[in-house]
Amino acid sequence: MRIYLTKRNRILTALLGSLLTVSCATTENRPSGATPDYASIVRSPDRSAADREADARRLPEQLLAFAGVKPGMRVLDIGAGGGYSTELLARAVGPQGKVYAQNARQRDALDERLQTPAMKNVTAVIRPFDDPAPPEAKNLDLIAMFFVYHDTTFQPVDRAKMNKAFFEALKPGGYLVITDHSAKAGDGATVGKSLHRIEEATLRQEVETAGFKLAAQSDFLRNPADPRDAPFFNMNTVTDQFALKFVKP
């Protein structure tokens, strides 16, 4: 049996096909909602030996889970350095996702890492901390700032402007996840250069002033035995570290 389409039906069929194509393309560019197997990401056989050694103190599986990184996300990694965390984020968001790796100056180690297959969805950007997002980085799902916030306390950075820039770069409901080395109560932002630490309460107050709301915090990086009186590179054990997750309402 043959089915004859009228001119009107042919037009409607074509329009429906176009709408389905647009819908599928839009869906592909959104976070899938599926939670990746973070353990498998960390165990990826093509990760470097140096990264695997760092895993023992960085606890990447727990960090990715706390941040809630999912396939398809668009992420800004602040203070990416040599790209240890950037690569983990890139693997977690997958080929449909995007990661912007921000540094205030060029990092040769990151440039070298960018040549690897795992970094195909990463773009490196050299921008100041208080204006970190390139023009195309809008409505982001996640901003990550791992062990870097304290550095901005002794550099020429306008932290109020920086936190506002984070807020503006995120979509409503987007997250800002920050980890850092914990300073003693009362130290505030005064020991960033000497001890490479910042008081958790001070950081939280500065971020919330920009409009963020605290969504979650975790103790997976805590070390109560740390006297918090020395920088991490002068210690035989890991520092006491905090993990905070803020949301843009």
PDB file of C-alpha atoms in Angstrom:
ATOM      1  CA  MET A   1       0.000   0.000   0.000  1.00  0.00           C
ATOM      2  CA  ARG A   2       1.372   3.399  -0.973  1.00  0.00           C
ATOM      3  CA  ILE A   3       0.949   6.449   1.223  1.00  0.00           C
ATOM      4  CA  TYR A   4       0.650   9.764  -0.636  1.00  0.00           C
ATOM      5  CA  LEU A   5       1.560  12.930   1.268  1.00  0.00           C
ATOM      6  CA  THR A   6      -0.178  16.149   0.507  1.00  0.00           C
ATOM      7  CA  LYS A   7       1.951  19.262   0.146  1.00  0.00           C
ATOM      8  CA  ARG A   8       0.750  20.387   3.575  1.00  0.00           C
ATOM      9  CA  ASN A   9       1.705  17.040   5.148  1.00  0.00           C
ATOM     10  CA  ARG A  10       5.148  17.164   3.560  1.00  0.00           C
ATOM     11  CA  ILE A  11       5.713  20.629   5.067  1.00  0.00           C
ATOM     12  CA  LEU A  12       4.517  19.513   8.494  1.00  0.00           C
ATOM     13  CA  THR A  13       6.739  16.431   8.348  1.00  0.00           C
ATOM     14  CA  ALA A  14       9.776  18.551   7.480  1.00  0.00           C
ATOM     15  CA  LEU A  15       9.035  20.999  10.292  1.00  0.00           C
ATOM     16  CA  LEU A  16       8.647  18.160  12.782  1.00  0.00           C
ATOM     17  CA  GLY A  17      11.981  16.700  11.702  1.00  0.00           C
ATOM     18  CA  SER A  18      13.663  20.076  12.178  1.00  0.00           C
ATOM     19  CA  LEU A  19      12.203  20.479  15.642  1.00  0.00           C
ATOM     20  CA  LEU A  20      13.368  17.022  16.659  1.00  0.00           C
ATOM     21  CA  THR A  21      16.866  17.791  15.410  1.00  0.00           C
ATOM     22  CA  VAL A  22      17.022  21.037  17.402  1.00  0.00           C
ATOM     23  CA  SER A  23      15.636  19.294  20.480  1.00  0.00           C
ATOM     24  CA  CYS A  24      18.234  16.516  20.281  1.00  0.00           C
ATOM     25  CA  ALA A  25      21.080  18.963  19.757  1.00  0.00           C
ATOM     26  CA  THR A  26      19.954  21.040  22.728  1.00  0.00           C
ATOM     27  CA  THR A  27      19.671  17.975  24.933  1.00  0.00           C
ATOM     28  CA  GLU A  28      23.161  16.790  23.981  1.00  0.00           C
ATOM     29  CA  ASN A  29      24.647  20.056  25.199  1.00  0.00           C
ATOM     30  CA  ARG A  30      23.052  19.864  28.622  1.00  0.00           C
ATOM     31  CA  PRO A  31      24.327  17.955  31.649  1.00  0.00           C
ATOM     32  CA  SER A  32      22.956  14.432  31.318  1.00  0.00           C
ATOM     33  CA  GLY A  33      22.079  14.083  34.995  1.00  0.00           C
ATOM     34  CA  ALA A  34      23.902  10.745  35.115  1.00  0.00           C
ATOM     35  CA  THR A  35      26.524  10.424  37.833  1.00  0.00           C
ATOM     36  CA  PRO A  36      29.847   9.220  36.409  1.00  0.00           C
ATOM     37  CA  ASP A  37      31.844   6.367  37.867  1.00  0.00           C
ATOM     38  CA  TYR A  38      34.393   8.589  39.600  1.00  0.00           C
ATOM     39  CA  ALA A  39      36.463   5.619  40.737  1.00  0.00           C
ATOM     40  CA  SER A  40      36.887   4.477  37.130  1.00  0.00           C
ATOM     41  CA  ILE A  41      37.875   8.005  36.099  1.00  0.00           C
ATOM     42  CA  VAL A  42      40.581   8.094  38.760  1.00  0.00           C
ATOM     43  CA  ARG A  43      41.777   4.620  37.711  1.00  0.00           C
ATOM     44  CA  SER A  44      42.043   5.583  34.027  1.00  0.00           C
ATOM     45  CA  PRO A  45      45.189   3.800  32.768  1.00  0.00           C
ATOM     46  CA  ASP A  46      46.409   6.810  30.785  1.00  0.00           C
ATOM     47  CA  ARG A  47      46.713   9.072  33.829  1.00  0.00           C
ATOM     48  CA  SER A  48      50.299   9.998  34.678  1.00  0.00           C
ATOM     49  CA  ALA A  49      52.336   8.461  37.472  1.00  0.00           C
ATOM     50  CA  ALA A  50      52.748  11.898  39.051  1.00  0.00           C
ATOM     51  CA  ASP A  51      48.974  12.410  39.155  1.00  0.00           C
ATOM     52  CA  ARG A  52      48.461   8.991  40.699  1.00  0.00           C
ATOM     53  CA  GLU A  53      50.986   9.832  43.394  1.00  0.00           C
ATOM     54  CA  ALA A  54      49.157  13.081  44.150  1.00  0.00           C
ATOM     55  CA  ASP A  55      45.867  11.193  44.504  1.00  0.00           C
ATOM     56  CA  ALA A  56      46.806   9.972  47.966  1.00  0.00           C
ATOM     57  CA  ARG A  57      46.601  13.485  49.408  1.00  0.00           C
ATOM     58  CA  ARG A  58      44.163  15.067  46.948  1.00  0.00           C
ATOM     59  CA  LEU A  59      41.430  12.369  47.247  1.00  0.00           C
ATOM     60  CA  PRO A  60      40.079  13.008  43.728  1.00  0.00           C
ATOM     61  CA  GLU A  61      37.250  10.479  43.841  1.00  0.00           C
ATOM     62  CA  GLN A  62      35.685  12.146  46.876  1.00  0.00           C
ATOM     63  CA  LEU A  63      36.362  15.605  45.458  1.00  0.00           C
ATOM     64  CA  LEU A  64      34.610  14.909  42.150  1.00  0.00           C
ATOM     65  CA  ALA A  65      31.669  13.403  44.013  1.00  0.00           C
ATOM     66  CA  PHE A  66      31.407  16.394  46.355  1.00  0.00           C
ATOM     67  CA  ALA A  67      31.543  18.820  43.427  1.00  0.00           C
ATOM     68  CA  GLY A  68      28.871  16.801  41.640  1.00  0.00           C
ATOM     69  CA  VAL A  69      30.624  16.867  38.273  1.00  0.00           C
ATOM     70  CA  LYS A  70      28.495  15.298  35.526  1.00  0.00           C
ATOM     71  CA  PRO A  71      28.766  14.648  31.792  1.00  0.00           C
ATOM     72  CA  GLY A  72      27.927  17.642  29.626  1.00  0.00           C
ATOM     73  CA  MET A  73      28.745  20.257  32.268  1.00  0.00           C
ATOM     74  CA  ARG A  74      30.502  23.508  31.415  1.00  0.00           C
ATOM     75  CA  VAL A  75      33.161  24.184  34.055  1.00  0.00           C
ATOM     76  CA  LEU A  76      35.654  26.933  34.908  1.00  0.00           C
ATOM     77  CA  ASP A  77      38.714  25.699  36.827  1.00  0.00           C
ATOM     78  CA  ILE A  78      40.217  28.666  38.700  1.00  0.00           C
ATOM     79  CA  GLY A  79      43.969  28.604  39.285  1.00  0.00           C
ATOM     80  CA  ALA A  80      44.370  25.442  37.220  1.00  0.00           C
ATOM     81  CA  GLY A  81      48.145  25.381  37.647  1.00  0.00           C
ATOM     82  CA  GLY A  82      49.611  22.379  35.861  1.00  0.00           C
ATOM     83  CA  GLY A  83      46.168  20.889  35.286  1.00  0.00           C
ATOM     84  CA  TYR A  84      45.919  18.016  37.777  1.00  0.00           C
ATOM     85  CA  SER A  85      42.326  18.885  38.694  1.00  0.00           C
ATOM     86  CA  THR A  86      41.539  20.221  35.221  1.00  0.00           C
ATOM     87  CA  GLU A  87      42.167  16.817  33.683  1.00  0.00           C
ATOM     88  CA  LEU A  88      39.945  15.093  36.232  1.00  0.00           C
ATOM     89  CA  LEU A  89      37.167  17.583  35.530  1.00  0.00           C
ATOM     90  CA  ALA A  90      37.622  17.113  31.780  1.00  0.00           C
ATOM     91  CA  ARG A  91      37.327  13.352  32.095  1.00  0.00           C
ATOM     92  CA  ALA A  92      34.203  13.683  34.270  1.00  0.00           C
ATOM     93  CA  VAL A  93      32.305  16.091  31.977  1.00  0.00           C
ATOM     94  CA  GLY A  94      33.126  13.951  28.949  1.00  0.00           C
ATOM     95  CA  PRO A  95      33.292  14.884  25.266  1.00  0.00           C
ATOM     96  CA  GLN A  96      29.991  16.778  25.387  1.00  0.00           C
ATOM     97  CA  GLY A  97      31.235  18.946  28.269  1.00  0.00           C
ATOM     98  CA  LYS A  98      33.691  21.824  28.367  1.00  0.00           C
ATOM     99  CA  VAL A  99      36.360  22.950  30.837  1.00  0.00           C
ATOM    100  CA  TYR A 100      38.070  26.344  30.890  1.00  0.00           C
ATOM    101  CA  ALA A 101      41.418  26.220  32.703  1.00  0.00           C
ATOM    102  CA  GLN A 102      42.218  29.670  34.117  1.00  0.00           C
ATOM    103  CA  ASN A 103      45.647  30.789  35.234  1.00  0.00           C
ATOM    104  CA  ALA A 104      46.903  34.293  35.910  1.00  0.00           C
ATOM    105  CA  ARG A 105      50.071  33.479  33.953  1.00  0.00           C
ATOM    106  CA  GLN A 106      51.194  30.866  31.482  1.00  0.00           C
ATOM    107  CA  ARG A 107      51.999  27.431  32.873  1.00  0.00           C
ATOM    108  CA  ASP A 108      54.267  25.219  30.794  1.00  0.00           C
ATOM    109  CA  ALA A 109      53.075  22.099  32.600  1.00  0.00           C
ATOM    110  CA  LEU A 110      49.486  22.838  31.591  1.00  0.00           C
ATOM    111  CA  ASP A 111      50.492  23.554  27.992  1.00  0.00           C
ATOM    112  CA  GLU A 112      52.203  20.151  27.874  1.00  0.00           C
ATOM    113  CA  ARG A 113      49.191  18.388  29.409  1.00  0.00           C
ATOM    114  CA  LEU A 114      46.876  20.011  26.865  1.00  0.00           C
ATOM    115  CA  GLN A 115      48.480  17.880  24.155  1.00  0.00           C
ATOM    116  CA  THR A 116      47.045  14.677  25.664  1.00  0.00           C
ATOM    117  CA  PRO A 117      43.765  13.109  24.460  1.00  0.00           C
ATOM    118  CA  ALA A 118      42.126  13.548  27.869  1.00  0.00           C
ATOM    119  CA  MET A 119      42.301  17.340  27.465  1.00  0.00           C
ATOM    120  CA  LYS A 120      40.538  17.672  24.102  1.00  0.00           C
ATOM    121  CA  ASN A 121      37.584  19.447  25.727  1.00  0.00           C
ATOM    122  CA  VAL A 122      39.772  21.933  27.662  1.00  0.00           C
ATOM    123  CA  THR A 123      40.612  25.518  26.735  1.00  0.00           C
ATOM    124  CA  ALA A 124      43.378  27.297  28.654  1.00  0.00           C
ATOM    125  CA  VAL A 125      42.797  30.981  29.414  1.00  0.00           C
ATOM    126  CA  ILE A 126      45.276  33.489  30.832  1.00  0.00           C
ATOM    127  CA  ARG A 127      43.203  35.973  32.786  1.00  0.00           C
ATOM    128  CA  PRO A 128      43.373  37.739  36.170  1.00  0.00           C
ATOM    129  CA  PHE A 129      41.619  36.144  39.125  1.00  0.00           C
ATOM    130  CA  ASP A 130      39.185  39.034  39.432  1.00  0.00           C
ATOM    131  CA  ASP A 131      38.156  38.760  35.749  1.00  0.00           C
ATOM    132  CA  PRO A 132      38.646  35.036  35.164  1.00  0.00           C
ATOM    133  CA  ALA A 133      36.008  34.009  32.624  1.00  0.00           C
ATOM    134  CA  PRO A 134      36.486  34.484  28.869  1.00  0.00           C
ATOM    135  CA  PRO A 135      33.525  36.095  27.050  1.00  0.00           C
ATOM    136  CA  GLU A 136      32.182  32.747  25.838  1.00  0.00           C
ATOM    137  CA  ALA A 137      32.129  31.265  29.348  1.00  0.00           C
ATOM    138  CA  LYS A 138      28.583  32.210  30.303  1.00  0.00           C
ATOM    139  CA  ASN A 139      25.881  30.332  32.224  1.00  0.00           C
ATOM    140  CA  LEU A 140      28.399  27.844  33.560  1.00  0.00           C
ATOM    141  CA  ASP A 141      27.306  24.813  35.556  1.00  0.00           C
ATOM    142  CA  LEU A 142      30.299  24.755  37.898  1.00  0.00           C
ATOM    143  CA  ILE A 143      33.285  26.827  38.995  1.00  0.00           C
ATOM    144  CA  ALA A 144      36.047  24.963  40.836  1.00  0.00           C
ATOM    145  CA  MET A 145      38.743  26.642  42.940  1.00  0.00           C
ATOM    146  CA  PHE A 146      40.937  24.050  44.592  1.00  0.00           C
ATOM    147  CA  PHE A 147      43.579  25.232  47.106  1.00  0.00           C
ATOM    148  CA  VAL A 148      44.000  28.600  45.414  1.00  0.00           C
ATOM    149  CA  TYR A 149      41.750  31.092  47.215  1.00  0.00           C
ATOM    150  CA  HIS A 150      44.406  31.794  49.875  1.00  0.00           C
ATOM    151  CA  ASP A 151      46.831  32.864  47.127  1.00  0.00           C
ATOM    152  CA  THR A 152      44.536  35.723  46.167  1.00  0.00           C
ATOM    153  CA  THR A 153      44.883  37.228  49.652  1.00  0.00           C
ATOM    154  CA  PHE A 154      48.494  38.337  49.070  1.00  0.00           C
ATOM    155  CA  GLN A 155      48.339  39.030  45.336  1.00  0.00           C
ATOM    156  CA  PRO A 156      46.928  42.188  43.699  1.00  0.00           C
ATOM    157  CA  VAL A 157      43.444  40.699  43.469  1.00  0.00           C
ATOM    158  CA  ASP A 158      40.150  42.426  44.228  1.00  0.00           C
ATOM    159  CA  ARG A 159      38.460  39.475  45.916  1.00  0.00           C
ATOM    160  CA  ALA A 160      35.046  41.152  46.081  1.00  0.00           C
ATOM    161  CA  LYS A 161      35.243  41.692  42.322  1.00  0.00           C
ATOM    162  CA  MET A 162      36.482  38.122  41.853  1.00  0.00           C
ATOM    163  CA  ASN A 163      33.582  36.587  43.746  1.00  0.00           C
ATOM    164  CA  LYS A 164      31.108  38.756  41.861  1.00  0.00           C
ATOM    165  CA  ALA A 165      32.672  37.570  38.603  1.00  0.00           C
ATOM    166  CA  PHE A 166      32.169  33.975  39.730  1.00  0.00           C
ATOM    167  CA  PHE A 167      28.533  34.745  40.507  1.00  0.00           C
ATOM    168  CA  GLU A 168      27.924  36.356  37.124  1.00  0.00           C
ATOM    169  CA  ALA A 169      29.588  33.549  35.158  1.00  0.00           C
ATOM    170  CA  LEU A 170      27.367  30.834  36.664  1.00  0.00           C
ATOM    171  CA  LYS A 171      23.845  29.992  35.595  1.00  0.00           C
ATOM    172  CA  PRO A 172      21.122  30.166  38.286  1.00  0.00           C
ATOM    173  CA  GLY A 173      21.503  26.972  40.277  1.00  0.00           C
ATOM    174  CA  GLY A 174      25.168  26.690  39.300  1.00  0.00           C
ATOM    175  CA  TYR A 175      27.783  25.793  41.892  1.00  0.00           C
ATOM    176  CA  LEU A 176      31.038  27.252  43.168  1.00  0.00           C
ATOM    177  CA  VAL A 177      33.170  24.607  44.906  1.00  0.00           C
ATOM    178  CA  ILE A 178      36.176  25.739  46.951  1.00  0.00           C
ATOM    179  CA  THR A 179      38.738  23.757  48.912  1.00  0.00           C
ATOM    180  CA  ASP A 180      41.640  25.260  50.846  1.00  0.00           C
ATOM    181  CA  HIS A 181      44.093  24.847  53.699  1.00  0.00           C
ATOM    182  CA  SER A 182      42.537  25.835  57.012  1.00  0.00           C
ATOM    183  CA  ALA A 183      43.964  28.618  59.176  1.00  0.00           C
ATOM    184  CA  LYS A 184      43.383  29.081  62.890  1.00  0.00           C
ATOM    185  CA  ALA A 185      40.276  30.855  64.106  1.00  0.00           C
ATOM    186  CA  GLY A 186      41.015  34.568  64.129  1.00  0.00           C
ATOM    187  CA  ASP A 187      43.710  34.421  61.432  1.00  0.00           C
ATOM    188  CA  GLY A 188      41.247  35.513  58.763  1.00  0.00           C
ATOM    189  CA  ALA A 189      43.005  36.325  55.494  1.00  0.00           C
ATOM    190  CA  THR A 190      46.289  37.421  57.112  1.00  0.00           C
ATOM    191  CA  VAL A 191      48.342  34.225  56.727  1.00  0.00           C
ATOM    192  CA  GLY A 192      47.870  33.539  53.027  1.00  0.00           C
ATOM    193  CA  LYS A 193      51.490  34.327  52.157  1.00  0.00           C
ATOM    194  CA  SER A 194      53.207  33.056  55.294  1.00  0.00           C
ATOM    195  CA  LEU A 195      51.247  29.840  55.901  1.00  0.00           C
ATOM    196  CA  HIS A 196      49.349  29.401  52.614  1.00  0.00           C
ATOM    197  CA  ARG A 197      46.121  29.135  54.542  1.00  0.00           C
ATOM    198  CA  ILE A 198      42.887  31.058  55.084  1.00  0.00           C
ATOM    199  CA  GLU A 199      40.303  30.908  57.838  1.00  0.00           C
ATOM    200  CA  GLU A 200      37.229  29.040  56.660  1.00  0.00           C
ATOM    201  CA  ALA A 201      34.793  31.521  58.204  1.00  0.00           C
ATOM    202  CA  THR A 202      36.492  34.429  56.437  1.00  0.00           C
ATOM    203  CA  LEU A 203      36.344  32.750  53.040  1.00  0.00           C
ATOM    204  CA  ARG A 204      32.712  31.829  53.522  1.00  0.00           C
ATOM    205  CA  GLN A 205      31.780  35.388  54.512  1.00  0.00           C
ATOM    206  CA  GLU A 206      33.521  36.847  51.457  1.00  0.00           C
ATOM    207  CA  VAL A 207      31.841  34.437  49.048  1.00  0.00           C
ATOM    208  CA  GLU A 208      28.378  34.841  50.562  1.00  0.00           C
ATOM    209  CA  THR A 209      28.697  38.623  50.323  1.00  0.00           C
ATOM    210  CA  ALA A 210      28.763  38.162  46.532  1.00  0.00           C
ATOM    211  CA  GLY A 211      25.299  36.559  46.651  1.00  0.00           C
ATOM    212  CA  PHE A 212      26.132  32.876  47.022  1.00  0.00           C
ATOM    213  CA  LYS A 213      24.400  30.542  49.464  1.00  0.00           C
ATOM    214  CA  LEU A 214      26.203  27.685  51.182  1.00  0.00           C
ATOM    215  CA  ALA A 215      24.792  24.450  49.748  1.00  0.00           C
ATOM    216  CA  ALA A 216      27.059  21.817  51.328  1.00  0.00           C
ATOM    217  CA  GLN A 217      30.289  21.234  53.207  1.00  0.00           C
ATOM    218  CA  SER A 218      32.306  18.091  53.754  1.00  0.00           C
ATOM    219  CA  ASP A 219      34.929  16.756  56.153  1.00  0.00           C
ATOM    220  CA  PHE A 220      36.656  14.347  53.740  1.00  0.00           C
ATOM    221  CA  LEU A 221      39.790  16.552  53.664  1.00  0.00           C
ATOM    222  CA  ARG A 222      39.895  17.279  57.378  1.00  0.00           C
ATOM    223  CA  ASN A 223      42.897  16.535  59.615  1.00  0.00           C
ATOM    224  CA  PRO A 224      42.078  17.549  63.212  1.00  0.00           C
ATOM    225  CA  ALA A 225      45.669  16.804  64.263  1.00  0.00           C
ATOM    226  CA  ASP A 226      47.034  19.660  62.146  1.00  0.00           C
ATOM    227  CA  PRO A 227      48.152  22.526  64.460  1.00  0.00           C
ATOM    228  CA  ARG A 228      47.582  24.901  61.514  1.00  0.00           C
ATOM    229  CA  ASP A 229      50.817  26.769  62.161  1.00  0.00           C
ATOM    230  CA  ALA A 230      52.892  25.761  59.123  1.00  0.00           C
ATOM    231  CA  PRO A 231      52.509  25.790  55.326  1.00  0.00           C
ATOM    232  CA  PHE A 232      51.659  22.512  53.622  1.00  0.00           C
ATOM    233  CA  PHE A 233      55.095  22.178  51.995  1.00  0.00           C
ATOM    234  CA  ASN A 234      56.813  22.187  55.407  1.00  0.00           C
ATOM    235  CA  MET A 235      54.666  19.432  56.883  1.00  0.00           C
ATOM    236  CA  ASN A 236      55.146  15.678  57.078  1.00  0.00           C
ATOM    237  CA  THR A 237      51.382  15.114  57.122  1.00  0.00           C
ATOM    238  CA  VAL A 238      48.516  16.651  55.216  1.00  0.00           C
ATOM    239  CA  THR A 239      47.031  19.932  56.379  1.00  0.00           C
ATOM    240  CA  ASP A 240      43.560  20.398  57.773  1.00  0.00           C
ATOM    241  CA  GLN A 241      41.509  21.321  54.708  1.00  0.00           C
ATOM    242  CA  PHE A 242      37.912  22.380  54.198  1.00  0.00           C
ATOM    243  CA  ALA A 243      35.538  21.804  51.303  1.00  0.00           C
ATOM    244  CA  LEU A 244      32.649  24.208  50.677  1.00  0.00           C
ATOM    245  CA  LYS A 245      29.993  24.133  47.963  1.00  0.00           C
ATOM    246  CA  PHE A 246      28.066  27.318  47.212  1.00  0.00           C
ATOM    247  CA  VAL A 247      25.082  27.787  44.920  1.00  0.00           C
ATOM    248  CA  LYS A 248      23.931  30.755  42.886  1.00  0.00           C
ATOM    249  CA  PRO A 249      20.228  31.128  43.800  1.00  0.00           C
TER     250      PRO A 249
END
